């Protein structure tokens, strides 16, 4: 509730604001003294908790305090106004009307305070102020936008003056049949009649005032609608009989429509609807009105504290009906639904659980349900309920498990063991529960916390051949998630010892794409730990099956998993390489990479990483024929492209392949001194590093392939995973025969800062390779002069704080820079 705004005004404050004339100053003083009379009345009202608990009284007091606040702003803002006295008169009349609402609503206050309110009300309605001779005949608009233009205020003033002459009969007639202006006049008249308490409930009943007001509510203008609802709230507070006259569906529908209007109208409408819910029939009817619950939930989440409070209480009242609770859940308000899950009847719980499984939940909704405590009662339903309860609970939990944050709640609830027990059950009536149970397990397995359940992976493996395809798919997903966890090395070992590979191999020829892909993913995960053991269990037949999948599958995920399995096989296994050569796999891989941008198949990081890993097998330095085949098929440009556009893993693997190719560039170059060159080479083919003629497809030259610059840029980035592979590739340009040419070239390509970055933050192996390269560069005096001083800081730091394995190399580089003395304190 807002704070009281009727504080006293000092004479100095009033005097400083009324600068127009002496008469204006007197008018402001009189106005301020009038405002001071509100203070004791408001204090006495607010101290009466019983009175303030009544919504009509609270609303009326809020309205009065708003008027008082505007009066205060008027005094502050109209010191230089041309017509302050006229504005004060308008404001005084507004205060009188608001006080009248308080008077009518406060039927339970003491006689003494009611007399005070009545006396002040009369004084306000008859107040006139001394008008300055300098006042302009045309009044200024009021400071608040709510009061509109000058013409509108004048019109309202005229209407107010006309109400003096309206009889009760005139009021009723104009309420029924009057045009907009006449209806506005009648509203003011009705309000004055109510404020004066000159009518009783028989007159209201006999004249049909409430039906008349509702009849005009749907067609009136916003200002009139607001006044109508305020008067209806006052009438509703008088007795239950008036409320019953407002409880029909038509009237309630009009009030619900007002929930979509401006902030003041919807605040009054929701307040009146809340009062009407004391009638049980209203609770049933409101929930059935289209859009009502959606609007109430929206108001509950809105910025208006009064509307939010009343909307919340109204939703609580409506939630006694289960259908209303379901509508609230559909609108994103889940507290009533969760309450039914915890405290409702068995059928009520089933109804709510079924709703959760069917509603299209967003992640935010799943989070809300988890935070409200929906998971625990659902798990209890699954554990202890009958078949229908178990099924509805599992389906609900399956929907909630789609959110990662809810997985830990499921694990904490102790659901894993009962789920596994259900999957092992052979009771026919429980078979329908196995599919949602396996789906929930697949979601739970994504959390590393599942590893606390020992032997869970072995139990799932034993279920594979005993399950339907749908359940097999979920089990394969769960097993892959478990095997992928960082702390699951022992679990993976046990899975292999339990014959996991042999269980999975039949899925390679499975017609079900989802299951085949899931099995390949699991084989890929297991192959990362022990590729040699996997290779021993795969014969040529299974290898060909994997190659056929790569060649024929339309699923990118399946292709990537199959390629990933092959890329994990040790390069030393010539048997695998021979099979892959015979199967003509290399052109297929090149085609996948080259055509990915022109086909519907997206080029994901994982697929590119797997292909880049398999390229390492085809570019091994010891097999020049395979290298030549790779180069002729266009592998090198694809590898160079990966250096700039691939993931860190893809970059690392691409750099490894390029390093393997580049090792043979020196031997494959065409020397310019050779007498056996039959066809003269163009100047463009000459390579300054290899001091001969290089063609990418024939000599695998990094320089001519344009690979050096992207390799250096990888070192300049924050990720350090690819450092060693990149440095290996660059080192091939510094072989003994060409070290000077290579040093000059990579120095010119700005390699120095990249090398320093590796020395500052790379791992030991990368630092060792970087020092080896730096030592070769510093053999040339020009580079020592240009870069030596910049390298001192990092080299000295490595000498003092670096890994002991680096000390000899650091000493060698420092010696080149003539910084290391026999008794140096660096070591």
Tab-separated table of C-alpha atoms in Angstrom, residues 306-512:
chain	number	residue	atom	x	y	z
A	306	UNK	CA	-1.820	-4.477	-6.271
A	307	UNK	CA	-2.974	-6.363	-9.374
A	308	UNK	CA	-0.317	-9.015	-8.778
A	309	UNK	CA	-1.512	-9.555	-5.199
A	310	UNK	CA	-5.176	-9.821	-6.166
A	311	UNK	CA	-4.439	-12.032	-9.200
A	312	UNK	CA	-2.447	-14.387	-6.952
A	313	UNK	CA	-5.273	-14.670	-4.417
A	314	UNK	CA	-7.802	-15.187	-7.211
A	315	UNK	CA	-5.700	-17.952	-8.743
A	316	UNK	CA	-5.467	-19.657	-5.344
A	317	UNK	CA	-9.247	-19.498	-5.024
A	318	UNK	CA	-9.758	-20.859	-8.553
A	319	UNK	CA	-7.230	-23.643	-8.041
A	320	UNK	CA	-9.692	-25.540	-5.856
A	321	UNK	CA	-11.008	-26.819	-9.167
A	322	UNK	CA	-8.688	-29.373	-10.823
A	323	UNK	CA	-9.528	-28.200	-14.336
A	324	UNK	CA	-8.569	-24.660	-13.378
A	325	UNK	CA	-5.277	-25.975	-11.972
A	326	UNK	CA	-4.611	-27.659	-15.329
A	327	UNK	CA	-5.370	-24.431	-17.226
A	328	UNK	CA	-2.973	-22.592	-14.921
A	329	UNK	CA	-0.268	-25.141	-15.703
A	330	UNK	CA	-0.853	-24.640	-19.422
A	331	UNK	CA	-0.373	-20.909	-18.814
A	332	UNK	CA	2.923	-21.550	-16.983
A	333	UNK	CA	1.719	-21.332	-13.352
A	334	UNK	CA	2.474	-24.664	-11.694
A	335	UNK	CA	2.011	-24.227	-7.939
A	336	UNK	CA	-1.560	-25.586	-7.852
A	337	UNK	CA	-0.586	-28.566	-10.024
A	338	UNK	CA	2.314	-29.451	-7.717
A	339	UNK	CA	0.033	-29.081	-4.711
A	340	UNK	CA	-2.321	-31.660	-6.210
A	341	UNK	CA	0.637	-33.969	-6.865
A	342	UNK	CA	1.600	-33.760	-3.199
A	343	UNK	CA	-1.788	-33.612	-1.470
A	344	UNK	CA	-4.485	-34.545	-3.971
A	345	UNK	CA	-6.484	-37.718	-4.374
A	346	UNK	CA	-5.065	-40.644	-6.330
A	347	UNK	CA	-7.063	-39.639	-9.403
A	348	UNK	CA	-6.060	-36.009	-8.958
A	349	UNK	CA	-2.393	-37.005	-8.909
A	350	UNK	CA	-2.805	-39.113	-12.046
A	351	UNK	CA	-4.588	-36.228	-13.760
A	352	UNK	CA	-1.759	-33.794	-12.948
A	353	UNK	CA	1.003	-36.242	-13.904
A	354	UNK	CA	-0.720	-36.952	-17.215
A	355	UNK	CA	-0.923	-33.210	-17.860
A	356	UNK	CA	2.829	-32.789	-17.318
A	357	UNK	CA	3.517	-35.538	-19.828
A	358	UNK	CA	1.268	-33.956	-22.463
A	359	UNK	CA	1.911	-30.232	-22.075
A	360	UNK	CA	4.542	-28.859	-24.453
A	361	UNK	CA	6.905	-27.669	-21.750
A	362	UNK	CA	9.663	-25.150	-22.333
A	363	UNK	CA	12.951	-25.512	-20.477
A	364	UNK	CA	11.840	-22.656	-18.237
A	365	UNK	CA	8.636	-24.546	-17.417
A	366	UNK	CA	10.590	-27.734	-16.693
A	367	UNK	CA	12.848	-25.734	-14.398
A	368	UNK	CA	9.846	-24.215	-12.599
A	369	UNK	CA	8.284	-27.631	-12.038
A	370	UNK	CA	11.581	-28.970	-10.715
A	371	UNK	CA	12.019	-26.023	-8.372
A	372	UNK	CA	8.400	-26.240	-7.160
A	373	UNK	CA	9.036	-29.848	-6.105
A	374	UNK	CA	7.175	-31.863	-8.750
A	375	UNK	CA	9.797	-34.596	-9.127
A	376	UNK	CA	9.676	-36.104	-5.634
A	377	UNK	CA	5.912	-36.851	-5.584
A	378	UNK	CA	6.124	-38.218	-9.130
A	379	UNK	CA	8.911	-40.604	-8.117
A	380	UNK	CA	6.817	-41.661	-5.135
A	381	UNK	CA	3.881	-42.352	-7.477
A	382	UNK	CA	6.139	-44.525	-9.631
A	383	UNK	CA	7.477	-46.477	-6.682
A	384	UNK	CA	4.242	-47.059	-4.749
A	385	UNK	CA	1.329	-46.389	-7.089
A	386	UNK	CA	-0.770	-48.773	-9.113
A	387	UNK	CA	-0.175	-49.382	-12.827
A	388	UNK	CA	-1.971	-46.256	-14.076
A	389	UNK	CA	-0.200	-44.083	-11.507
A	390	UNK	CA	3.175	-45.609	-12.398
A	391	UNK	CA	2.658	-45.011	-16.116
A	392	UNK	CA	1.480	-41.417	-15.745
A	393	UNK	CA	4.331	-40.651	-13.326
A	394	UNK	CA	6.993	-42.133	-15.641
A	395	UNK	CA	5.670	-40.239	-18.654
A	396	UNK	CA	5.730	-37.002	-16.641
A	397	UNK	CA	9.256	-37.670	-15.388
A	398	UNK	CA	10.373	-38.412	-18.944
A	399	UNK	CA	9.240	-34.927	-19.973
A	400	UNK	CA	10.894	-33.274	-16.973
A	401	UNK	CA	14.133	-35.197	-17.518
A	402	UNK	CA	14.653	-33.285	-20.784
A	403	UNK	CA	16.187	-30.504	-18.651
A	404	UNK	CA	19.707	-31.098	-17.343
A	405	UNK	CA	18.985	-29.382	-14.011
A	406	UNK	CA	16.267	-31.931	-13.245
A	407	UNK	CA	18.548	-34.934	-13.787
A	408	UNK	CA	20.322	-34.445	-10.466
A	409	UNK	CA	16.942	-34.214	-8.731
A	410	UNK	CA	15.998	-37.563	-10.287
A	411	UNK	CA	19.230	-39.189	-9.139
A	412	UNK	CA	18.801	-37.760	-5.633
A	413	UNK	CA	15.286	-39.181	-5.490
A	414	UNK	CA	16.706	-42.728	-5.712
A	415	UNK	CA	14.949	-43.634	-8.937
A	416	UNK	CA	17.829	-45.420	-10.742
A	417	UNK	CA	17.548	-48.801	-8.988
A	418	UNK	CA	13.733	-49.053	-9.345
A	419	UNK	CA	14.057	-48.212	-13.046
A	420	UNK	CA	16.577	-51.001	-13.591
A	421	UNK	CA	14.424	-53.419	-11.610
A	422	UNK	CA	11.500	-52.541	-13.831
A	423	UNK	CA	13.538	-53.219	-16.984
A	424	UNK	CA	14.448	-56.676	-15.683
A	425	UNK	CA	10.830	-57.434	-14.818
A	426	UNK	CA	9.049	-60.059	-16.908
A	427	UNK	CA	5.589	-59.254	-15.542
A	428	UNK	CA	3.383	-58.650	-18.551
A	429	UNK	CA	1.378	-55.819	-16.981
A	430	UNK	CA	4.571	-53.832	-16.435
A	431	UNK	CA	5.869	-54.140	-20.007
A	432	UNK	CA	4.250	-50.848	-21.023
A	433	UNK	CA	6.367	-49.083	-18.412
A	434	UNK	CA	9.710	-50.201	-19.801
A	435	UNK	CA	9.945	-47.699	-22.660
A	436	UNK	CA	9.537	-44.522	-20.553
A	437	UNK	CA	11.765	-46.103	-17.887
A	438	UNK	CA	14.578	-46.683	-20.402
A	439	UNK	CA	14.156	-43.143	-21.794
A	440	UNK	CA	14.540	-41.667	-18.295
A	441	UNK	CA	17.642	-43.796	-17.697
A	442	UNK	CA	19.130	-42.467	-20.929
A	443	UNK	CA	18.650	-38.924	-19.671
A	444	UNK	CA	19.947	-39.683	-16.167
A	445	UNK	CA	23.061	-41.317	-17.651
A	446	UNK	CA	24.140	-37.916	-18.984
A	447	UNK	CA	25.089	-36.961	-15.436
A	448	UNK	CA	28.342	-38.269	-14.050
A	449	UNK	CA	26.516	-38.803	-10.765
A	450	UNK	CA	25.097	-42.021	-12.175
A	451	UNK	CA	28.504	-43.605	-11.647
A	452	UNK	CA	27.702	-43.901	-7.938
A	453	UNK	CA	25.417	-46.778	-8.959
A	454	UNK	CA	27.991	-49.537	-9.408
A	455	UNK	CA	27.581	-52.079	-12.201
A	456	UNK	CA	24.800	-50.041	-13.785
A	457	UNK	CA	26.519	-50.259	-17.194
A	458	UNK	CA	26.897	-54.056	-16.938
A	459	UNK	CA	23.229	-54.396	-16.064
A	460	UNK	CA	22.235	-52.334	-19.091
A	461	UNK	CA	24.502	-54.382	-21.376
A	462	UNK	CA	22.824	-57.577	-20.217
A	463	UNK	CA	19.442	-56.110	-21.186
A	464	UNK	CA	20.380	-55.240	-24.767
A	465	UNK	CA	19.405	-58.533	-26.387
A	466	UNK	CA	16.273	-58.889	-24.238
A	467	UNK	CA	14.641	-55.606	-25.228
A	468	UNK	CA	12.527	-54.084	-27.970
A	469	UNK	CA	14.179	-51.750	-30.531
A	470	UNK	CA	12.929	-48.631	-28.723
A	471	UNK	CA	14.327	-49.773	-25.396
A	472	UNK	CA	17.568	-50.882	-27.084
A	473	UNK	CA	17.987	-47.374	-28.462
A	474	UNK	CA	17.605	-45.777	-25.009
A	475	UNK	CA	19.966	-48.320	-23.446
A	476	UNK	CA	22.609	-47.666	-26.111
A	477	UNK	CA	22.274	-43.934	-25.513
A	478	UNK	CA	22.629	-44.439	-21.766
A	479	UNK	CA	25.668	-46.712	-22.164
A	480	UNK	CA	27.394	-44.200	-24.441
A	481	UNK	CA	26.749	-41.371	-21.979
A	482	UNK	CA	28.137	-43.444	-19.105
A	483	UNK	CA	31.198	-44.505	-21.103
A	484	UNK	CA	31.873	-40.878	-22.140
A	485	UNK	CA	32.236	-39.550	-18.593
A	486	UNK	CA	35.738	-38.446	-17.669
A	487	UNK	CA	35.806	-40.665	-14.549
A	488	UNK	CA	34.500	-43.731	-16.352
A	489	UNK	CA	37.763	-45.394	-17.423
A	490	UNK	CA	37.177	-48.374	-15.112
A	491	UNK	CA	33.599	-48.639	-16.321
A	492	UNK	CA	34.769	-48.716	-19.951
A	493	UNK	CA	37.291	-51.414	-19.082
A	494	UNK	CA	34.590	-53.528	-17.426
A	495	UNK	CA	32.291	-53.029	-20.415
A	496	UNK	CA	34.956	-54.342	-22.788
A	497	UNK	CA	35.679	-57.274	-20.478
A	498	UNK	CA	31.945	-58.033	-20.419
A	499	UNK	CA	31.938	-58.465	-24.205
A	500	UNK	CA	30.464	-55.088	-25.125
A	501	UNK	CA	32.117	-55.037	-28.565
A	502	UNK	CA	30.726	-58.452	-29.525
A	503	UNK	CA	27.275	-57.347	-28.364
A	504	UNK	CA	27.500	-54.222	-30.500
A	505	UNK	CA	28.846	-55.686	-33.752
A	506	UNK	CA	25.476	-57.163	-34.854
A	507	UNK	CA	24.023	-53.646	-34.781
A	508	UNK	CA	26.333	-52.670	-37.703
A	509	UNK	CA	23.986	-54.497	-40.047
A	510	UNK	CA	20.841	-53.449	-38.169
A	511	UNK	CA	18.167	-51.925	-40.405
A	512	UNK	CA	17.076	-49.518	-37.654
